Coordinates of C-alpha atoms and ligand atoms in Angstrom, one line a residue:
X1110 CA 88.3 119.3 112.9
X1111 CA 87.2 121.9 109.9
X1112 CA 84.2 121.9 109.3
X1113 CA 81.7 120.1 106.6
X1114 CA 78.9 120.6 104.4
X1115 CA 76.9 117.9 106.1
X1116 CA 74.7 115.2 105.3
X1117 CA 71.8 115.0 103.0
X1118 CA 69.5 114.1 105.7
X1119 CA 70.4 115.1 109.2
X1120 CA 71.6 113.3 112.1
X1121 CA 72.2 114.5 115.6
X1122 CA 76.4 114.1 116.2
X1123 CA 78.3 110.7 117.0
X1124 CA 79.2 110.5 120.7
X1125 CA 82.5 109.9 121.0
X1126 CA 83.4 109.9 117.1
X1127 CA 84.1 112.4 114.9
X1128 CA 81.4 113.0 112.2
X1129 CA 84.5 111.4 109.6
X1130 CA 85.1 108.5 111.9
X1131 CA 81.7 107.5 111.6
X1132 CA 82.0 107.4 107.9
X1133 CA 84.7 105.4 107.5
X1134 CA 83.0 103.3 110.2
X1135 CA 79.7 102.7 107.8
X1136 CA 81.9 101.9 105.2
X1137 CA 84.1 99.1 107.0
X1138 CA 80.5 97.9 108.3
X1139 CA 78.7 97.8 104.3
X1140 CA 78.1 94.8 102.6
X1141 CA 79.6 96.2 99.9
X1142 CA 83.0 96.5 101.5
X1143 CA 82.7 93.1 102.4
X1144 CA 81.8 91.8 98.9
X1145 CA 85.0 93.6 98.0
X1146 CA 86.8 90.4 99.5
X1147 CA 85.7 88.0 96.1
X1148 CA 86.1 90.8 93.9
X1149 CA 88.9 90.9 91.2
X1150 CA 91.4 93.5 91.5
X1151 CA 94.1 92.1 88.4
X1152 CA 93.4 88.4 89.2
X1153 CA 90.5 86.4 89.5
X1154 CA 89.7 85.7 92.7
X1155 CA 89.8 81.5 92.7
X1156 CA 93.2 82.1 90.3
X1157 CA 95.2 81.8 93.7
X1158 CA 95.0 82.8 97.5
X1159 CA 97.7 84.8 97.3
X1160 CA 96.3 88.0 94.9
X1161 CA 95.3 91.0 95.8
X1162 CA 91.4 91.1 95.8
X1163 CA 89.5 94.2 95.9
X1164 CA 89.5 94.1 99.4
X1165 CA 93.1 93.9 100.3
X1166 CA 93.8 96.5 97.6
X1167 CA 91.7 98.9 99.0
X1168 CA 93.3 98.4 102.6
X1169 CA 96.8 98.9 100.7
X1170 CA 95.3 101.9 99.9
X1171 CA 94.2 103.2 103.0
X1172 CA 97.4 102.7 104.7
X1173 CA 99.0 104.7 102.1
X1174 CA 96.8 107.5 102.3
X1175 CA 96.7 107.7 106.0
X1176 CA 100.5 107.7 105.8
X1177 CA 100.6 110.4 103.3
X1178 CA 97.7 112.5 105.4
X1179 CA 99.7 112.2 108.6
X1180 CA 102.6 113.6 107.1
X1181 CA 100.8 116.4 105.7
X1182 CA 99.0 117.6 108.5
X1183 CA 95.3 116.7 106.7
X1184 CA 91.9 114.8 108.0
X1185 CA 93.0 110.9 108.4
X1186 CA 89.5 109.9 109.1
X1187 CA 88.3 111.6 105.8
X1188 CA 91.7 110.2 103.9
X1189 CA 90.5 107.0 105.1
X1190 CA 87.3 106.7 105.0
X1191 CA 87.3 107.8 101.0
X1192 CA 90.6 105.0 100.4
X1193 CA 88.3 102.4 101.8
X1194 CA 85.3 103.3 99.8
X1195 CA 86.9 104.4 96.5
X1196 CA 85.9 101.0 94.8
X1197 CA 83.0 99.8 96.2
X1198 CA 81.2 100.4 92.6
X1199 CA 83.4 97.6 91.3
X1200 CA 81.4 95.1 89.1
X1201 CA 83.1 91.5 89.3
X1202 CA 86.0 90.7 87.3
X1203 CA 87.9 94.1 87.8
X1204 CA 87.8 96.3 84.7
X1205 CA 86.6 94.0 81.7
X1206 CA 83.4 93.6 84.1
X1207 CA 82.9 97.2 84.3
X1208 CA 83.6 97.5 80.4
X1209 CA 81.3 94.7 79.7
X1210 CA 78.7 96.2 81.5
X1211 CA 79.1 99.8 80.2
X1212 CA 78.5 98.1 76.8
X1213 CA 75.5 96.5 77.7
X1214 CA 74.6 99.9 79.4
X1215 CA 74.8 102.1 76.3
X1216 CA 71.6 102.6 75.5
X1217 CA 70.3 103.8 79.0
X1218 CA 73.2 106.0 80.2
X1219 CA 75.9 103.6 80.4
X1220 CA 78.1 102.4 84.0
X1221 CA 80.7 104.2 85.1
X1222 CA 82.3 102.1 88.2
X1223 CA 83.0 105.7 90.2
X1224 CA 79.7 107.0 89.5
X1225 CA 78.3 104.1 90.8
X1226 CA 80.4 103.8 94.2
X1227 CA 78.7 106.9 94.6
X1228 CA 75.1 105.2 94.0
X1229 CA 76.2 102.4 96.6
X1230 CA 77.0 104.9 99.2
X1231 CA 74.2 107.1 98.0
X1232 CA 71.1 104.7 97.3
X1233 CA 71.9 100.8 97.4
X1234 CA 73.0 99.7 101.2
X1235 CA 69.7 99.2 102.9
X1236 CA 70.9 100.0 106.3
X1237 CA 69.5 102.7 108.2
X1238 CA 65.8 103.4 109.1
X1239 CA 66.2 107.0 108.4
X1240 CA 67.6 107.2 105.0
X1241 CA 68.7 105.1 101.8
X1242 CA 72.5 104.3 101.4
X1243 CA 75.2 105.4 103.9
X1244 CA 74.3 109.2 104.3
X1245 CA 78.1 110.2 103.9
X1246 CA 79.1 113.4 104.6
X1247 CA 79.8 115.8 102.0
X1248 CA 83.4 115.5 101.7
X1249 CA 83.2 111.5 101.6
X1250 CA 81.3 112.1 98.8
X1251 CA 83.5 114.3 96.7
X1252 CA 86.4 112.1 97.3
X1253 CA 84.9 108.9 96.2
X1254 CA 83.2 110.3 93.1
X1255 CA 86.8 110.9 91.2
X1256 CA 85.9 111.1 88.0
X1257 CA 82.3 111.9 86.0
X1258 CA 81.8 113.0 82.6
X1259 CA 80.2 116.6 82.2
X1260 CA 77.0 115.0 80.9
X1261 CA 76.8 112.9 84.2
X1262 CA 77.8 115.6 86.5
X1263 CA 75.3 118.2 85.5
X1264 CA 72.6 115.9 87.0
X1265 CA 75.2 115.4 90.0
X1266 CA 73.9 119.1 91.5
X1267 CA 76.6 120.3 94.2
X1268 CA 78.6 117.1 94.1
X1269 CA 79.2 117.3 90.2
X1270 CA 79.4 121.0 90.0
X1271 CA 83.5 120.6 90.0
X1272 CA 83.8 118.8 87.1
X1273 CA 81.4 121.7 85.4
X1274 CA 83.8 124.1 86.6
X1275 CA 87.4 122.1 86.4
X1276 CA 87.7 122.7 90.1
X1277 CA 89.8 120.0 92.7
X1278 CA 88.4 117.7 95.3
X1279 CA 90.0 118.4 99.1
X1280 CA 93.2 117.4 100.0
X1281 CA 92.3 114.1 101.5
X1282 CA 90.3 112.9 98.3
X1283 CA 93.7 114.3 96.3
X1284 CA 95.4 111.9 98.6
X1285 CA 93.2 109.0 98.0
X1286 CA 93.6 109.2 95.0
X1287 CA 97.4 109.1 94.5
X1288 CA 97.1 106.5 97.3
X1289 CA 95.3 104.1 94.8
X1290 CA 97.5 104.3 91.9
X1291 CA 100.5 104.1 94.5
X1292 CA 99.6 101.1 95.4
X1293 CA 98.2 99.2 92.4
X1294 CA 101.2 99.9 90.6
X1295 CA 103.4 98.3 93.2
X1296 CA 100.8 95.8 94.3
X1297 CA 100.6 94.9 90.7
X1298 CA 104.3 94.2 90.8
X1299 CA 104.1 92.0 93.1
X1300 CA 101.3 90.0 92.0
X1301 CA 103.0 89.9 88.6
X1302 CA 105.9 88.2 89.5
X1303 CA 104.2 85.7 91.3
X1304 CA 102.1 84.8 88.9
X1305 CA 105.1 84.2 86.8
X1306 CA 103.6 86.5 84.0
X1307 CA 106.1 89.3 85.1
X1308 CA 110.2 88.4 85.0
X1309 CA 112.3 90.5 87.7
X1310 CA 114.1 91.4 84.6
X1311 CA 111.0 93.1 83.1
X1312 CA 110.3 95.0 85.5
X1313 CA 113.7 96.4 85.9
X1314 CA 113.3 97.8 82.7
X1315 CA 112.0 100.4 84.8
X1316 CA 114.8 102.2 86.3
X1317 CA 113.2 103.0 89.4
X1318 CA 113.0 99.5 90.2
X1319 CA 116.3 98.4 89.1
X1320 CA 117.7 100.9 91.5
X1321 CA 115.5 100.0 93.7
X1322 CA 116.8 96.1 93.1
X1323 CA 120.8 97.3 93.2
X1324 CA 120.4 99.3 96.7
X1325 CA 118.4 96.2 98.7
X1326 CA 121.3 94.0 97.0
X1327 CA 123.8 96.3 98.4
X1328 CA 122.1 96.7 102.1
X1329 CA 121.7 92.8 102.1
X1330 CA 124.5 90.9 100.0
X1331 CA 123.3 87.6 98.7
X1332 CA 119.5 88.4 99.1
X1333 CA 117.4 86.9 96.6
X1334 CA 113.6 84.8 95.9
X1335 CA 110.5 86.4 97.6
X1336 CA 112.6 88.6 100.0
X1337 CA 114.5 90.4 97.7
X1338 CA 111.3 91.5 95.4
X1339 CA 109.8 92.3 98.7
X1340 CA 112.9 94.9 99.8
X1341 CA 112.9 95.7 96.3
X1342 CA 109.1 97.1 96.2
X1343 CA 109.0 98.2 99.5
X1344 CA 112.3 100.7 98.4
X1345 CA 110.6 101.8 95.4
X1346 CA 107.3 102.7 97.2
X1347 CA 109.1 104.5 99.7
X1348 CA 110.4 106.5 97.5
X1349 CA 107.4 107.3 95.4
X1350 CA 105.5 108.2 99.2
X1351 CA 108.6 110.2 99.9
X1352 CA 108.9 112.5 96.8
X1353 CA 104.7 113.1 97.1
X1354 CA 105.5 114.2 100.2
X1355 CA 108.3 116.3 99.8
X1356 CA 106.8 117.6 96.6
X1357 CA 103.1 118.7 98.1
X1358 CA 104.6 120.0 101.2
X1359 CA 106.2 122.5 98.6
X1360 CA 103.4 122.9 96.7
X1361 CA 101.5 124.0 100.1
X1362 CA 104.1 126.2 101.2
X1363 CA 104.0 127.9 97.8
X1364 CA 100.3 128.7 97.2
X1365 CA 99.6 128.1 101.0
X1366 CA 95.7 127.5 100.9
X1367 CA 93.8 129.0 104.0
X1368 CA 91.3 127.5 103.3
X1369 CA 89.6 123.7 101.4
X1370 CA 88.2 126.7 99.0
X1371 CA 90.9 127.9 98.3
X1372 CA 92.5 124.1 97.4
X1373 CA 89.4 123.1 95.1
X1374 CA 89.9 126.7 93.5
X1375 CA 93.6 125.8 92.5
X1376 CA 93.8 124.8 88.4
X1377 CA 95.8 122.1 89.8
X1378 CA 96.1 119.0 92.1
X1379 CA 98.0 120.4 95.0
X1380 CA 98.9 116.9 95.7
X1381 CA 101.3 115.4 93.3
X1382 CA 105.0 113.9 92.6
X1383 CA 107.8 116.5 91.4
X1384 CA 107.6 116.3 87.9
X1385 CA 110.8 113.5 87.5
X1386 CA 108.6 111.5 89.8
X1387 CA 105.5 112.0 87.9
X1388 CA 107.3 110.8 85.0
X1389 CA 108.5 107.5 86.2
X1390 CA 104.9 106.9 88.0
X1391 CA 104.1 107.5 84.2
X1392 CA 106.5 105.0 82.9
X1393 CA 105.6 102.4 85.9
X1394 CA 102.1 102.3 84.6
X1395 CA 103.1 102.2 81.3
X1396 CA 105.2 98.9 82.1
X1397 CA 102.5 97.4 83.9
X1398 CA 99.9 97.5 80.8
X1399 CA 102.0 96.5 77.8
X1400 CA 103.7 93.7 80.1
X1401 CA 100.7 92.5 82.6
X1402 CA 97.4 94.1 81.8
X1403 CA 97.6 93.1 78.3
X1404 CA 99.1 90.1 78.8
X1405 CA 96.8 87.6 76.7
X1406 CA 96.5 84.9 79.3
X1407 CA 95.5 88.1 81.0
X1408 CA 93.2 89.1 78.3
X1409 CA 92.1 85.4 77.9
X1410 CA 90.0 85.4 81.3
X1411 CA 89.0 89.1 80.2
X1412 CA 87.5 88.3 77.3
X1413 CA 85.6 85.4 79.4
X1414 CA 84.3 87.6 82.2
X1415 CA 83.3 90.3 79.4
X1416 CA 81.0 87.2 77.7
X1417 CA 79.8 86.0 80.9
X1418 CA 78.6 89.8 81.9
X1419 CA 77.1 90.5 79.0
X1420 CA 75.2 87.1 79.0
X1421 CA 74.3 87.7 82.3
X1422 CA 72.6 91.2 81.6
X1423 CA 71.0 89.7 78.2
X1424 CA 69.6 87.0 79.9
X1425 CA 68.4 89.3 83.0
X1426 CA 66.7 91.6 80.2
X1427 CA 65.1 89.1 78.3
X1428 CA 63.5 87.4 81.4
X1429 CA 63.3 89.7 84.7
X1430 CA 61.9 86.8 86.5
X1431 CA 65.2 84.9 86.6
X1432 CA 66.7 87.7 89.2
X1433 CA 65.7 86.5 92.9
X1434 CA 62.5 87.9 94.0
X1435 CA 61.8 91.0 94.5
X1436 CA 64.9 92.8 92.9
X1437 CA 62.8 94.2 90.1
X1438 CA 59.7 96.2 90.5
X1439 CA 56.7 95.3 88.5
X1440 CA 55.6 97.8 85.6
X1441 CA 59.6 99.3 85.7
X1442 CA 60.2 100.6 82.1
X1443 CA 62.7 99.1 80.0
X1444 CA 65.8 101.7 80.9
X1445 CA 64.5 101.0 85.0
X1446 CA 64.9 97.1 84.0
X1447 CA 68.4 97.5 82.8
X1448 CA 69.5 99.8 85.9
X1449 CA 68.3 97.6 88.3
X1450 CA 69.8 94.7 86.2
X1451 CA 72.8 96.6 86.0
X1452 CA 72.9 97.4 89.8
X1453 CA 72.6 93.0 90.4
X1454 CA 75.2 92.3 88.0
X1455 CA 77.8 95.3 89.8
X1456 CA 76.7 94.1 93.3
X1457 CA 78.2 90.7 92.4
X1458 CA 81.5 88.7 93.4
X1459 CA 83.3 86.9 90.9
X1460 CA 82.1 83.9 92.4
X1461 CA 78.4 84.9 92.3
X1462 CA 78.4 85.8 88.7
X1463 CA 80.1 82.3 87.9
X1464 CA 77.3 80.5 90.2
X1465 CA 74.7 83.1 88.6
X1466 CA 76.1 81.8 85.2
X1467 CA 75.6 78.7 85.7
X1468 CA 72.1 79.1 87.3
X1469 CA 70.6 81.0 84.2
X1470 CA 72.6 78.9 81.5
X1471 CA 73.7 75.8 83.2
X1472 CA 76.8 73.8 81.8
X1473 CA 80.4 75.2 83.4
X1474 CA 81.1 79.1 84.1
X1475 CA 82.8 80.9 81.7
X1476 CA 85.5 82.0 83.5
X1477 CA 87.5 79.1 84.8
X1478 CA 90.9 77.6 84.3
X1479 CA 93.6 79.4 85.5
X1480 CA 95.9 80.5 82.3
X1481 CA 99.2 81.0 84.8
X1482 CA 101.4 78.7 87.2
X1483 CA 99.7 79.3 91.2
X1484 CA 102.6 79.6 93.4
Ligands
MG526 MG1 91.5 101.3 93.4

């Protein structure tokens, strides 16, 4: 095992763990992980049992990365630990919740769902007598904070210093990273069809997956239904593993980094698709928001959740003693109110800012009937 830069408060070593085992330990045992389970990932939660949540995605994405990571030689426990905790800062309602609540955060910093991952790994699980948060290592760290505006990062000390100096993350996070966008944009496939908002004809506008359609029809004449999109996706995302692969193995043999220094030194992602396979990654995504993402029944129980947040958080502001006690501190200043206003509303499922909803407001939640056919 290389080694890390440590923890930000000292611990004497795990037993019979590695120091990154232990990580992706904490996170499995967070509440936040759990939480993840009624979170929405595309789909509201109660739309259907079927979806991926934010849970199930974020598994998807660990088995991914640890695929990936094995094949390249790299820290799986690290790969893994960062997959499963990528979106722990998830607010309800996937991204029109963390939009809505970036709004409503303007004037006091806005919410940036990555940055704050990092604050429920950092400050927000109440676990441990020793220290607030999780106490991740270093490199957990770095992986799970992806992306951070300058502003944000020059407050971020060590941990933001690479987006002050365009620097990469380790190999692992690079991974996990790929990993996530990997499997959303096949996951999302799949959870498109069934809802019956994606046609198999749409999506073999991409040509990836129409070839990826013609060769599971020619290894299995006559398949069709569920089993066929299956083969279909599973081909596609095979190949897409395959070429990242292929392609970063080449891209290591090339520059051939002695060293995690010398791989957050490189101008570029060492980890990445050839450049064909890039583009139709590109395209996939592309595909996914015209056709599903903006989709207006999609948009329809968007535009709900964004109302219901930003009720939430007026409502929160205007009277601090409607949050359960003790959440708020007395004699917290107004930009202390709305982050720990902010940090309830993020902490929430979908379910719990419906119930919360209806608590505050009364009447039905916002968010209810299902626009599209449950299969
Ligand atoms: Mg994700």
């Amino acid at each position: 095992m290389r080694q890390s830069r440590g923890r930000r408060v000292a611990e004497s070593p795990p037993a019979w763990r590695s120091e990154f085992q232990r990580d992706r330990d904490r996170v499995i045992h967070s509440s936040a992980f759990r939480r993840l389970e009624y979170k929405t990932q595309v789909f509201v939660n109660h739309e259907g049992d079927m979806f991926r949540t934010r849970l199930t995605h974020s598994l998807e994405v660990a088995q991914v990365a640890r695929t990936i990571a094995r094949a390249l030689g790299v820290n799986e426990d690290l790969t893994e630990a960062i997959a499963l905790a990528h979106d722990l800062g998830h607010t309800p309602f996937g991204h029109a919740g963390q939009a809505a609540l970036n709004h409503c955060m303007q004037p006091y910093g806005g919410f940036e769902h990555n940055l704050h991952s990092l604050r429920v790994v950092d400050e927000l699980e109440q676990r441990y007598a020793a220290f607030e948060g999780l106490n991740l290592l270093f490199e957990t760290r770095e992986g799970i904070l992806k992306h951070c505006s300058v502003l944000r990062a020059a407050a971020l000390g060590e941990l933001g210093a690479r987006f002050l100096l365009r620097r990469q993350p380790s190999l692992e996070a690079q991974i996990a990273n790929v990993a996530d966008e990997i499997a959303y944009n096949h996951h999302d496939i799949d959870d498109g069809l069934r809802s019956g908002i994606l046609a198999l004809e749409t999506v073999c506008e991409h040509d990836g997956f129409r070839e990826a359609v013609a060769v599971s029809r020619a290894n299995a004449p006559g398949l069709g239904g569920k089993r066929l999109t299956y083969t279909a996706i599973r081909h596609m995302l095979g190949a897409f593993v395959a070429d990242l692969i292929d392609a970063t193995r080449e891209r290591l043999a090339r520059h051939a980094p002695r060293s995690v220094e010398d791989v957050r030194a490189h101008p570029q992602a060492m980890v990445d698709f050839s450049p064909d396979m890039r583009e139709a990654h590109l395209r996939l995504k592309r595909l996914l928001y015209q056709r599903l993402y903006y989709d207006p029944s999609v948009q329809r129980i968007a535009e709900q959740a964004k109302t219901l947040v930003a009720e939430l958080f007026e409502a929160f502001m205007r009277d601090p003693g409607l949050l359960p006690d003790g959440t708020m501190s007395a004699g917290a200043d107004e930009a202390l109110r709305a982050r720990v206003v902010s940090d309830y509303i993020a902490g929430m499922t979908d379910r719990y800012a419906q119930a919360e909803h209806g608590r505050v407001f009364g009447g039905a939640p916002a968010a209810s009937a299902p626009p599209w056919p449950k299969t």
